[in-house]
Short mmCIF file of C-alpha atoms in Angstrom, two decimals:
data_model
loop_
_atom_site.label_atom_id
_atom_site.label_comp_id
_atom_site.label_asym_id
_atom_site.label_seq_id
_atom_site.Cartn_x
_atom_site.Cartn_y
_atom_site.Cartn_z
CA MET B 1 48.00 -20.18 0.38
CA PRO B 2 45.51 -17.79 1.94
CA SER B 3 43.96 -18.67 5.28
CA ARG B 4 40.47 -20.20 5.40
CA MET B 5 39.06 -16.97 6.87
CA LEU B 6 40.57 -14.90 4.06
CA LEU B 7 39.19 -17.32 1.48
CA LEU B 8 35.73 -17.10 2.98
CA ARG B 9 35.83 -13.32 3.03
CA CYS B 10 36.68 -13.31 -0.65
CA LEU B 11 33.91 -15.76 -1.43
CA LEU B 12 31.27 -13.92 0.53
CA GLY B 13 32.00 -10.43 -0.72
CA ALA B 14 29.95 -8.09 1.40
CA ALA B 15 29.25 -10.73 4.07
CA LEU B 16 31.16 -10.36 7.34
CA LEU B 17 31.66 -13.44 9.52
CA MET B 18 31.18 -13.52 13.26
CA PRO B 19 33.85 -15.06 15.51
CA ALA B 20 33.69 -18.82 15.88
CA GLN B 21 31.97 -18.71 19.27
CA ALA B 22 29.16 -16.44 18.04
CA ALA B 23 25.77 -17.33 16.57
CA VAL B 24 26.73 -17.13 12.87
CA ALA B 25 28.77 -19.67 10.95
CA VAL B 26 29.01 -19.78 7.16
CA THR B 27 30.62 -22.40 4.94
CA ALA B 28 32.05 -21.82 1.48
CA PRO B 29 29.49 -22.20 -1.32
CA GLY B 30 29.29 -25.63 -2.86
CA GLY B 31 27.26 -27.31 -5.56
CA GLU B 32 24.00 -27.04 -3.60
CA GLY B 33 24.57 -23.58 -2.14
CA ARG B 34 25.96 -22.04 1.01
CA THR B 35 25.19 -23.47 4.44
CA VAL B 36 24.57 -21.08 7.31
CA ASP B 37 24.16 -21.81 11.01
CA TYR B 38 22.29 -19.14 12.93
CA ARG B 39 20.99 -19.41 16.49
CA GLY B 40 20.48 -23.16 16.31
CA LEU B 41 19.12 -23.20 12.76
CA ARG B 42 21.00 -24.64 9.80
CA LEU B 43 19.84 -23.69 6.33
CA THR B 44 21.24 -23.64 2.82
CA VAL B 45 20.86 -20.64 0.54
CA PRO B 46 21.76 -20.48 -3.16
CA ALA B 47 25.45 -19.96 -3.87
CA ASP B 48 24.84 -16.59 -5.53
CA TRP B 49 23.18 -15.09 -2.45
CA ARG B 50 24.96 -12.53 -0.33
CA VAL B 51 25.18 -13.24 3.40
CA VAL B 52 25.20 -10.03 5.43
CA ASP B 53 25.83 -10.05 9.17
CA LEU B 54 24.00 -6.99 10.47
CA ASP B 55 25.61 -7.21 13.91
CA ARG B 56 28.96 -6.59 12.29
CA THR B 57 27.70 -4.14 9.64
CA PRO B 58 24.97 -2.04 11.31
CA ASP B 59 25.01 0.53 8.50
CA ALA B 60 24.17 -2.11 5.86
CA CYS B 61 20.94 -1.54 3.93
CA LEU B 62 18.35 -4.31 3.84
CA ARG B 63 17.87 -4.08 0.09
CA LEU B 64 15.01 -5.97 -1.50
CA ASP B 65 16.45 -6.08 -5.02
CA ARG B 66 19.47 -8.37 -4.42
CA PRO B 67 19.28 -12.04 -3.31
CA THR B 68 20.51 -11.86 0.28
CA LEU B 69 20.39 -13.57 3.65
CA TYR B 70 20.44 -10.92 6.38
CA LEU B 71 21.36 -12.01 9.91
CA GLY B 72 20.68 -10.06 13.10
CA HIS B 73 18.66 -7.00 14.03
CA ALA B 74 18.77 -4.14 11.53
CA GLY B 75 21.02 -1.24 12.45
CA THR B 76 20.94 2.32 11.17
CA GLN B 77 20.73 1.26 7.50
CA ALA B 78 22.79 4.37 6.76
CA GLU B 79 23.92 2.88 3.44
CA CYS B 80 20.39 2.88 1.97
CA THR B 81 19.92 4.81 -1.25
CA GLY B 82 17.34 4.66 -4.02
CA ARG B 83 13.60 4.40 -3.57
CA ALA B 84 12.04 2.10 -6.21
CA ALA B 85 13.33 -1.34 -7.22
CA VAL B 86 13.28 -2.24 -10.91
CA ASN B 87 13.30 -5.93 -9.96
CA ARG B 88 12.44 -7.44 -6.60
CA ALA B 89 14.58 -10.38 -5.49
CA ASP B 90 14.12 -13.21 -3.00
CA THR B 91 15.62 -12.28 0.37
CA LEU B 92 15.47 -13.69 3.88
CA HIS B 93 16.10 -11.80 7.12
CA LEU B 94 16.68 -13.81 10.31
CA GLU B 95 16.87 -12.00 13.64
CA PRO B 96 16.33 -12.86 17.31
CA LEU B 97 12.64 -12.97 18.14
CA ASP B 98 13.46 -11.06 21.29
CA GLY B 99 13.77 -7.46 20.17
CA ALA B 100 12.21 -7.94 16.72
CA PRO B 101 10.10 -4.85 16.05
CA PRO B 102 6.30 -5.20 15.85
CA ARG B 103 6.12 -4.15 12.19
CA ALA B 104 2.72 -3.00 11.03
CA ASP B 105 3.41 -2.80 7.29
CA VAL B 106 3.65 -6.56 6.63
CA PRO B 107 1.84 -9.56 8.18
CA THR B 108 3.55 -11.66 10.85
CA LEU B 109 2.39 -15.30 10.88
CA LYS B 110 2.79 -18.41 12.99
CA ALA B 111 2.57 -22.11 12.05
CA SER B 112 1.52 -25.27 13.84
CA PRO B 113 4.09 -27.95 14.77
CA GLY B 114 4.82 -30.34 11.94
CA ALA B 115 2.88 -28.27 9.40
CA PRO B 116 4.16 -26.27 6.44
CA LEU B 117 4.54 -22.56 6.93
CA PRO B 118 1.29 -20.69 6.16
CA ARG B 119 0.69 -20.03 2.47
CA THR B 120 -0.29 -16.44 1.90
CA GLY B 121 1.00 -13.34 0.15
CA SER B 122 1.10 -9.65 0.89
CA ASP B 123 0.61 -6.40 -0.98
CA SER B 124 4.29 -5.54 -0.49
CA ASN B 125 5.72 -9.02 -1.21
CA GLU B 126 6.94 -9.41 2.37
CA LEU B 127 5.92 -11.82 5.13
CA ARG B 128 7.22 -12.52 8.62
CA TYR B 129 7.20 -15.82 10.50
CA ALA B 130 7.58 -15.91 14.28
CA LEU B 131 9.59 -19.10 14.89
CA ARG B 132 9.04 -19.14 18.63
CA GLY B 133 10.61 -22.52 19.29
CA SER B 134 13.81 -21.30 17.63
CA GLY B 135 13.65 -17.82 19.07
CA VAL B 136 13.95 -16.40 15.55
CA MET B 137 11.89 -13.96 13.51
CA ALA B 138 12.12 -14.70 9.78
CA THR B 139 11.16 -12.03 7.23
CA VAL B 140 10.59 -13.35 3.72
CA SER B 141 10.75 -10.96 0.78
CA TYR B 142 10.11 -12.17 -2.74
CA GLY B 143 9.88 -11.23 -6.38
CA THR B 144 7.31 -13.27 -8.33
CA GLY B 145 6.17 -15.47 -5.45
CA PRO B 146 7.10 -16.48 -1.88
CA ASP B 147 7.38 -20.26 -2.33
CA ALA B 148 11.10 -20.44 -3.19
CA VAL B 149 12.41 -18.41 -0.27
CA ARG B 150 9.76 -19.83 2.08
CA GLY B 151 11.02 -23.27 1.07
CA LEU B 152 14.48 -22.36 2.37
CA LEU B 153 12.95 -22.00 5.81
CA GLU B 154 10.96 -25.22 5.59
CA ARG B 155 14.07 -27.18 4.61
CA ALA B 156 16.09 -25.71 7.47
CA ARG B 157 17.12 -28.00 10.33
CA ARG B 158 18.02 -27.61 13.94
CA THR B 159 21.74 -27.91 14.58
CA PRO B 160 22.88 -30.82 16.78
CA ALA B 161 22.63 -28.59 19.83
CA GLY B 162 18.94 -27.96 19.15
CA ALA B 163 15.86 -30.11 18.93
CA PRO B 164 15.45 -32.34 15.85
CA GLY B 165 13.05 -31.63 13.03
CA THR B 166 12.23 -28.84 10.64
CA VAL B 167 11.74 -25.22 11.43
CA ALA B 168 8.00 -25.74 11.36
CA ASP B 169 8.41 -28.35 14.10
CA THR B 170 9.65 -25.64 16.44
CA VAL B 171 6.87 -23.13 15.85
CA THR B 172 4.07 -22.93 18.37
CA GLY B 173 0.54 -21.73 17.85
CA ALA B 174 -2.71 -22.60 16.16
CA PRO B 175 -2.89 -23.90 12.60
CA GLY B 176 -1.31 -21.45 10.22
CA THR B 177 -3.73 -19.19 8.45
CA VAL B 178 -3.85 -15.51 7.70
CA ALA B 179 -6.10 -15.18 10.74
CA ASP B 180 -3.15 -16.32 12.87
CA THR B 181 -1.31 -13.08 12.17
CA VAL B 182 0.83 -12.00 15.11
CA THR B 183 0.53 -8.24 15.47
CA ALA B 184 0.29 -5.68 18.19
CA ALA B 185 -3.13 -4.20 18.82
CA LEU B 186 -3.86 -1.54 16.25
CA PRO B 187 -3.79 2.00 17.62
CA ALA B 188 -6.74 4.31 17.33
CA PRO B 189 -6.73 6.04 13.92
CA ARG B 190 -5.00 9.38 13.92
CA SER B 191 -6.43 12.47 12.29
CA ALA B 192 -5.24 13.64 8.90
CA GLN B 193 -1.95 15.47 8.55
CA GLU B 194 -1.72 19.07 9.70
CA PRO B 195 -1.37 21.79 7.03
CA PHE B 196 2.25 22.30 6.07
CA THR B 197 4.32 24.68 4.00
CA GLY B 198 8.07 24.23 4.03
CA LEU B 199 10.91 21.78 3.48
CA GLY B 200 10.48 18.03 3.60
CA PHE B 201 12.68 15.01 2.97
CA ASP B 202 12.28 11.34 2.24
CA ALA B 203 14.70 8.47 2.80
CA CYS B 204 14.61 4.90 1.54
CA THR B 205 14.06 3.51 5.04
CA ALA B 206 12.50 5.09 8.10
CA PRO B 207 15.37 6.67 10.11
CA THR B 208 16.11 5.67 13.67
CA GLN B 209 14.33 7.53 16.44
CA SER B 210 17.60 9.16 17.53
CA ALA B 211 18.13 10.40 13.97
CA MET B 212 14.58 11.77 13.76
CA THR B 213 15.04 13.56 17.08
CA ALA B 214 18.36 15.08 16.01
CA TRP B 215 16.90 16.26 12.70
CA ARG B 216 13.77 17.65 14.33
CA GLN B 217 15.98 19.82 16.52
CA GLY B 218 18.74 20.69 14.08
CA SER B 219 17.45 20.51 10.49
CA PRO B 220 15.28 22.87 8.42
CA PHE B 221 12.82 20.07 7.65
CA GLY B 222 9.31 19.78 9.03
CA ALA B 223 7.93 16.99 6.83
CA VAL B 224 9.12 13.44 6.25
CA GLY B 225 8.15 10.96 3.56
CA VAL B 226 8.05 7.31 4.63
CA TYR B 227 7.60 4.32 2.32
CA ILE B 228 4.76 2.28 3.78
CA GLY B 229 4.72 -0.48 1.14
CA GLY B 230 4.23 -1.54 -2.45
CA LEU B 231 5.63 -4.04 -4.94
CA ALA B 232 8.52 -1.78 -5.93
CA ARG B 233 9.62 -0.62 -2.48
CA ALA B 234 13.41 -0.92 -2.59
CA CYS B 235 14.35 -1.02 1.11
CA ALA B 236 13.00 -3.00 4.04
CA GLN B 237 11.35 -1.04 6.83
CA PRO B 238 12.27 -2.76 10.12
CA ARG B 239 11.47 0.37 12.13
CA LEU B 240 8.13 1.10 10.50
CA THR B 241 5.71 0.49 13.37
CA SER B 242 2.61 2.29 14.56
CA GLY B 243 4.74 3.50 17.46
CA TRP B 244 7.26 5.09 15.08
CA ILE B 245 4.43 6.86 13.26
CA ARG B 246 2.92 8.07 16.53
CA ARG B 247 6.23 9.39 17.85
CA GLN B 248 6.93 11.41 14.71
CA THR B 249 3.42 12.85 14.70
CA GLU B 250 3.70 13.81 18.36
CA ALA B 251 7.06 15.44 17.66
CA GLY B 252 5.41 17.69 15.09
CA TRP B 253 6.51 16.06 11.85
CA HIS B 254 4.16 16.32 8.88
CA LEU B 255 4.00 12.75 7.51
CA MET B 256 3.89 11.82 3.83
CA PRO B 257 3.02 8.08 3.61
CA ILE B 258 4.28 6.73 0.26
CA TRP B 259 3.20 3.60 -1.63
CA VAL B 260 5.58 2.31 -4.32
CA GLY B 261 3.34 0.30 -6.59
CA PRO B 262 3.93 -1.07 -10.11
CA GLN B 263 6.11 1.14 -12.30
CA PRO B 264 6.16 2.16 -15.99
CA TRP B 265 8.94 -0.20 -16.94
CA ARG B 266 9.07 -3.78 -18.14
CA SER B 267 9.64 -6.04 -15.17
CA ASN B 268 7.98 -9.30 -14.19
CA THR B 269 8.09 -8.32 -10.51
CA THR B 270 7.43 -4.56 -10.36
CA GLY B 271 6.17 -3.58 -13.82
CA LEU B 272 2.97 -1.72 -14.67
CA SER B 273 0.88 -3.29 -17.40
CA THR B 274 0.86 -1.52 -20.77
CA ASP B 275 -2.83 -2.45 -21.06
CA PRO B 276 -4.89 0.42 -19.55
CA SER B 277 -7.60 -2.02 -18.40
CA ARG B 278 -5.09 -4.09 -16.48
CA ALA B 279 -3.36 -0.93 -15.20
CA ASN B 280 -6.75 0.20 -13.88
CA GLU B 281 -6.98 -3.03 -11.87
CA GLN B 282 -3.45 -2.50 -10.57
CA GLY B 283 -4.41 0.99 -9.43
CA ILE B 284 -7.38 -0.38 -7.47
CA ALA B 285 -5.17 -3.04 -5.85
CA ALA B 286 -2.52 -0.44 -4.98
CA ALA B 287 -5.10 1.78 -3.28
CA GLU B 288 -6.46 -1.12 -1.25
CA GLY B 289 -2.97 -2.19 -0.21
CA ALA B 290 -1.98 1.34 0.75
CA ALA B 291 -5.17 1.86 2.75
CA ASP B 292 -4.62 -1.42 4.61
CA ALA B 293 -1.04 -0.44 5.42
CA ALA B 294 -2.10 3.03 6.52
CA ARG B 295 -4.77 1.66 8.83
CA SER B 296 -2.31 -0.79 10.40
CA LEU B 297 0.05 2.11 11.07
CA GLY B 298 -2.69 4.12 12.77
CA LEU B 299 -3.30 6.49 9.85
CA GLY B 300 -7.05 6.62 9.57
CA ALA B 301 -9.55 7.84 7.00
CA GLY B 302 -8.84 11.30 5.70
CA THR B 303 -5.08 10.75 5.52
CA LEU B 304 -3.37 11.82 2.31
CA LEU B 305 -1.55 8.83 0.75
CA TYR B 306 1.11 9.26 -1.95
CA ASN B 307 1.66 6.93 -4.91
CA ASP B 308 5.28 6.95 -6.12
CA LEU B 309 5.32 6.53 -9.92
CA GLU B 310 8.77 6.92 -11.43
CA HIS B 311 9.85 8.73 -14.61
CA TYR B 312 9.48 7.18 -18.05
CA THR B 313 10.53 8.37 -21.51
CA ASP B 314 8.30 6.35 -23.84
CA ARG B 315 5.14 8.37 -23.42
CA ALA B 316 3.44 6.77 -26.43
CA THR B 317 3.49 3.44 -24.59
CA TRP B 318 3.01 4.52 -21.00
CA ASP B 319 0.80 7.62 -20.85
CA ALA B 320 -2.50 5.76 -21.19
CA PRO B 321 -1.77 3.03 -18.61
CA VAL B 322 -0.23 5.57 -16.22
CA VAL B 323 -3.36 7.72 -16.31
CA ALA B 324 -5.58 4.64 -15.91
CA TYR B 325 -3.51 3.47 -12.97
CA LEU B 326 -3.37 6.80 -11.13
CA THR B 327 -7.04 7.67 -11.65
CA ALA B 328 -8.09 4.21 -10.45
CA TRP B 329 -5.82 4.71 -7.42
CA THR B 330 -7.54 8.01 -6.69
CA VAL B 331 -11.11 6.80 -7.12
CA ARG B 332 -10.57 3.71 -4.97
CA LEU B 333 -8.81 5.68 -2.22
CA HIS B 334 -11.75 8.08 -2.15
CA GLU B 335 -14.15 5.15 -1.82
CA LEU B 336 -12.09 3.94 1.15
CA GLY B 337 -12.15 7.36 2.79
CA TYR B 338 -8.55 8.36 2.04
CA LYS B 339 -7.17 11.28 0.05
CA SER B 340 -4.99 10.80 -3.01
CA ALA B 341 -1.60 12.19 -3.92
CA VAL B 342 0.81 11.11 -6.63
CA TYR B 343 4.55 11.54 -7.11
CA VAL B 344 5.37 11.90 -10.81
CA HIS B 345 8.06 13.44 -12.99
CA ALA B 346 7.64 16.87 -14.57
CA ALA B 347 8.45 15.44 -18.03
CA SER B 348 6.21 12.35 -17.96
CA GLY B 349 3.50 11.93 -15.35
CA VAL B 350 2.67 15.64 -15.17
CA PRO B 351 1.89 16.13 -18.88
CA ALA B 352 0.06 12.78 -18.98
CA LEU B 353 -2.26 13.72 -16.13
CA SER B 354 -2.66 17.30 -17.35
CA ALA B 355 -3.70 16.17 -20.82
CA HIS B 356 -6.53 14.04 -19.39
CA HIS B 357 -7.56 16.34 -16.55
CA HIS B 358 -10.61 17.68 -18.36
CA GLN B 359 -11.94 14.18 -19.07
CA ALA B 360 -12.31 13.18 -15.42
CA PRO B 361 -11.34 15.97 -13.03
CA GLN B 362 -13.03 14.16 -10.14
CA ALA B 363 -10.65 11.21 -10.65
CA MET B 364 -7.50 13.34 -10.62
CA PRO B 365 -5.26 13.11 -7.54
CA ASP B 366 -5.94 15.66 -4.82
CA VAL B 367 -2.26 16.60 -4.49
CA LEU B 368 0.50 16.63 -7.10
CA TRP B 369 4.09 15.94 -5.99
CA VAL B 370 6.50 16.57 -8.85
CA ALA B 371 10.09 15.44 -9.32
CA ARG B 372 12.11 18.13 -11.06
CA TRP B 373 15.65 18.41 -9.72
CA ASN B 374 16.29 22.05 -10.58
CA LEU B 375 17.28 23.11 -7.01
CA SER B 376 14.35 25.56 -6.87
CA ALA B 377 12.43 25.30 -3.58
CA SER B 378 9.12 26.39 -5.06
CA VAL B 379 5.78 25.01 -6.24
CA SER B 380 5.29 27.56 -9.01
CA ASP B 381 3.67 26.47 -12.25
CA ALA B 382 7.06 26.49 -13.99
CA ASP B 383 8.78 24.42 -11.31
CA MET B 384 5.89 21.93 -11.36
CA GLY B 385 6.01 21.54 -15.14
CA LEU B 386 2.53 23.07 -15.49
CA PRO B 387 1.33 25.81 -17.86
CA THR B 388 1.64 29.30 -16.41
CA GLY B 389 -1.58 30.45 -14.80
CA THR B 390 -3.20 27.03 -14.68
CA THR B 391 -5.87 26.26 -12.12
CA LYS B 392 -4.85 22.61 -11.96
CA TRP B 393 -3.72 21.66 -8.47
CA ALA B 394 -3.80 25.33 -7.52
CA GLY B 395 -3.73 26.35 -3.88
CA PRO B 396 -2.11 24.23 -1.16
CA ARG B 397 -2.15 21.04 -3.26
CA ARG B 398 1.44 20.82 -4.47
CA ALA B 399 4.87 19.51 -3.57
CA HIS B 400 8.10 19.80 -5.55
CA GLN B 401 11.05 17.44 -5.13
CA PHE B 402 13.79 19.79 -6.23
CA ARG B 403 16.87 17.75 -5.34
CA GLY B 404 17.47 14.02 -5.67
CA GLY B 405 19.45 11.58 -3.58
CA HIS B 406 22.27 13.18 -1.57
CA ASP B 407 23.78 12.90 1.88
CA ALA B 408 22.73 15.55 4.38
CA THR B 409 24.01 15.93 7.95
CA TYR B 410 22.22 17.64 10.83
CA GLY B 411 22.80 17.16 14.54
CA GLY B 412 25.72 14.91 13.71
CA VAL B 413 23.48 12.43 11.84
CA THR B 414 23.89 11.76 8.11
CA ILE B 415 20.98 10.45 6.01
CA ASN B 416 20.73 9.95 2.25
CA ILE B 417 17.65 11.97 1.26
CA ASP B 418 15.60 13.56 -1.47
CA ARG B 419 14.60 17.16 -0.74
CA SER B 420 11.21 18.77 -1.43
CA TRP B 421 9.27 21.99 -0.94
CA ILE B 422 5.73 21.23 0.20
CA ASP B 423 2.57 23.34 0.25
CA VAL B 424 -0.30 21.10 1.32
CA ASP B 425 -3.41 21.58 3.44
CA PRO B 426 -5.23 18.24 3.69
CA ARG B 427 -8.14 19.91 5.49
CA LEU B 428 -9.16 21.64 2.27
CA LEU B 429 -9.29 18.40 0.29
CA VAL B 430 -12.81 17.02 0.12
CA VAL B 431 -13.08 13.33 -0.66
CA PRO B 432 -15.98 12.87 -3.14
CA GLY B 433 -18.31 10.04 -2.28
CA ALA B 434 -16.04 8.63 0.41
CA ILE B 435 -17.49 6.16 2.88
CA GLY B 436 -18.93 8.07 5.81
CA LEU B 437 -17.82 11.47 4.52
CA GLY B 438 -20.78 12.37 2.32
CA PRO B 439 -20.83 13.65 -1.26
CA LEU B 440 -18.70 16.36 -2.72
CA ALA B 441 -20.01 19.77 -1.70
#
């Protein structure tokens, strides 16, 4: 008969158990789920959830598309791949409050003793709760709504070694409302990105500072794409703080902030509506969410924000809502003082936007970033999927993702990346009718 430890390893799959004297203890799944003890908290998660100990597996990716309980501070997340999630799942990340990063991309809330956890949502379907009495930071990620995974926290109990009561009984602070958000003071807005022509990369999660330093010194890249939020963002961003943004800017990186909003596929958590009117509303909401996230990260008005819209094959169904969504995104960003870019595929989003360009050129994105994995580091008309000699997005208004996900190593650091050639000068992009910027010249 196998030992109990071996049995548990088989049952938990990817989960790795800490030694008995450490802060993590997991029991085998039963009829009501799997019970986990972590730093004085005892909670039960559904039996089909993974339990991943990040202290033992620092390379593990905090994926948002698989039901998972993550325990401990995030490590390198070197195993992260992919960029957009077809379906968002309920996940919960518990880590020591001491050392939890001051994330700017999602709200961090507190609750009053004896009260339910604050009821609110977020543009990226993620919330954080500072459980000060327990010394734990809890990050809730959800698909259709936060109540189910938030309920796991509210039903949690202190272990016998801790104080009695629910998790909410251990949280200090004023009554829980959105106004009780716990965040660091917002930095002064930074100016728009510097002009850039050259190689850039994007990774599912913001790399560690040591990785960014090594790549700045040893890689050919000068631009980095970072996923600042959105319903379809596939990986958590535990290092995405205003400080991380500031350090990369000061190091000379050209930043490409990316929003992963609803997508042209059928999903009840991340799908774009097939109704152009509803897609228009989703585009407005995406722009407002992206602008809020950008401001919280210290990226002020004038910054070029990218909307990641993935490839689709059924153009008869999706072209109209895609155009409605991306033009609404652009118009609303301009109203908020930001500049608009979109990431689309050469065989879907590019022809859809091109076909409607003449109808509303002022609502077209300022910059076009095209996915066409032909290994050609160029933004020529052919590589962008545009007619030869076109004036559309001519000049420094283009980027071409010419190679998809692959591992690249520089300075001894390996990151799974997409690779792009970028030719963008945000200074030349005039925002029509933007607040405080005046009308189009």
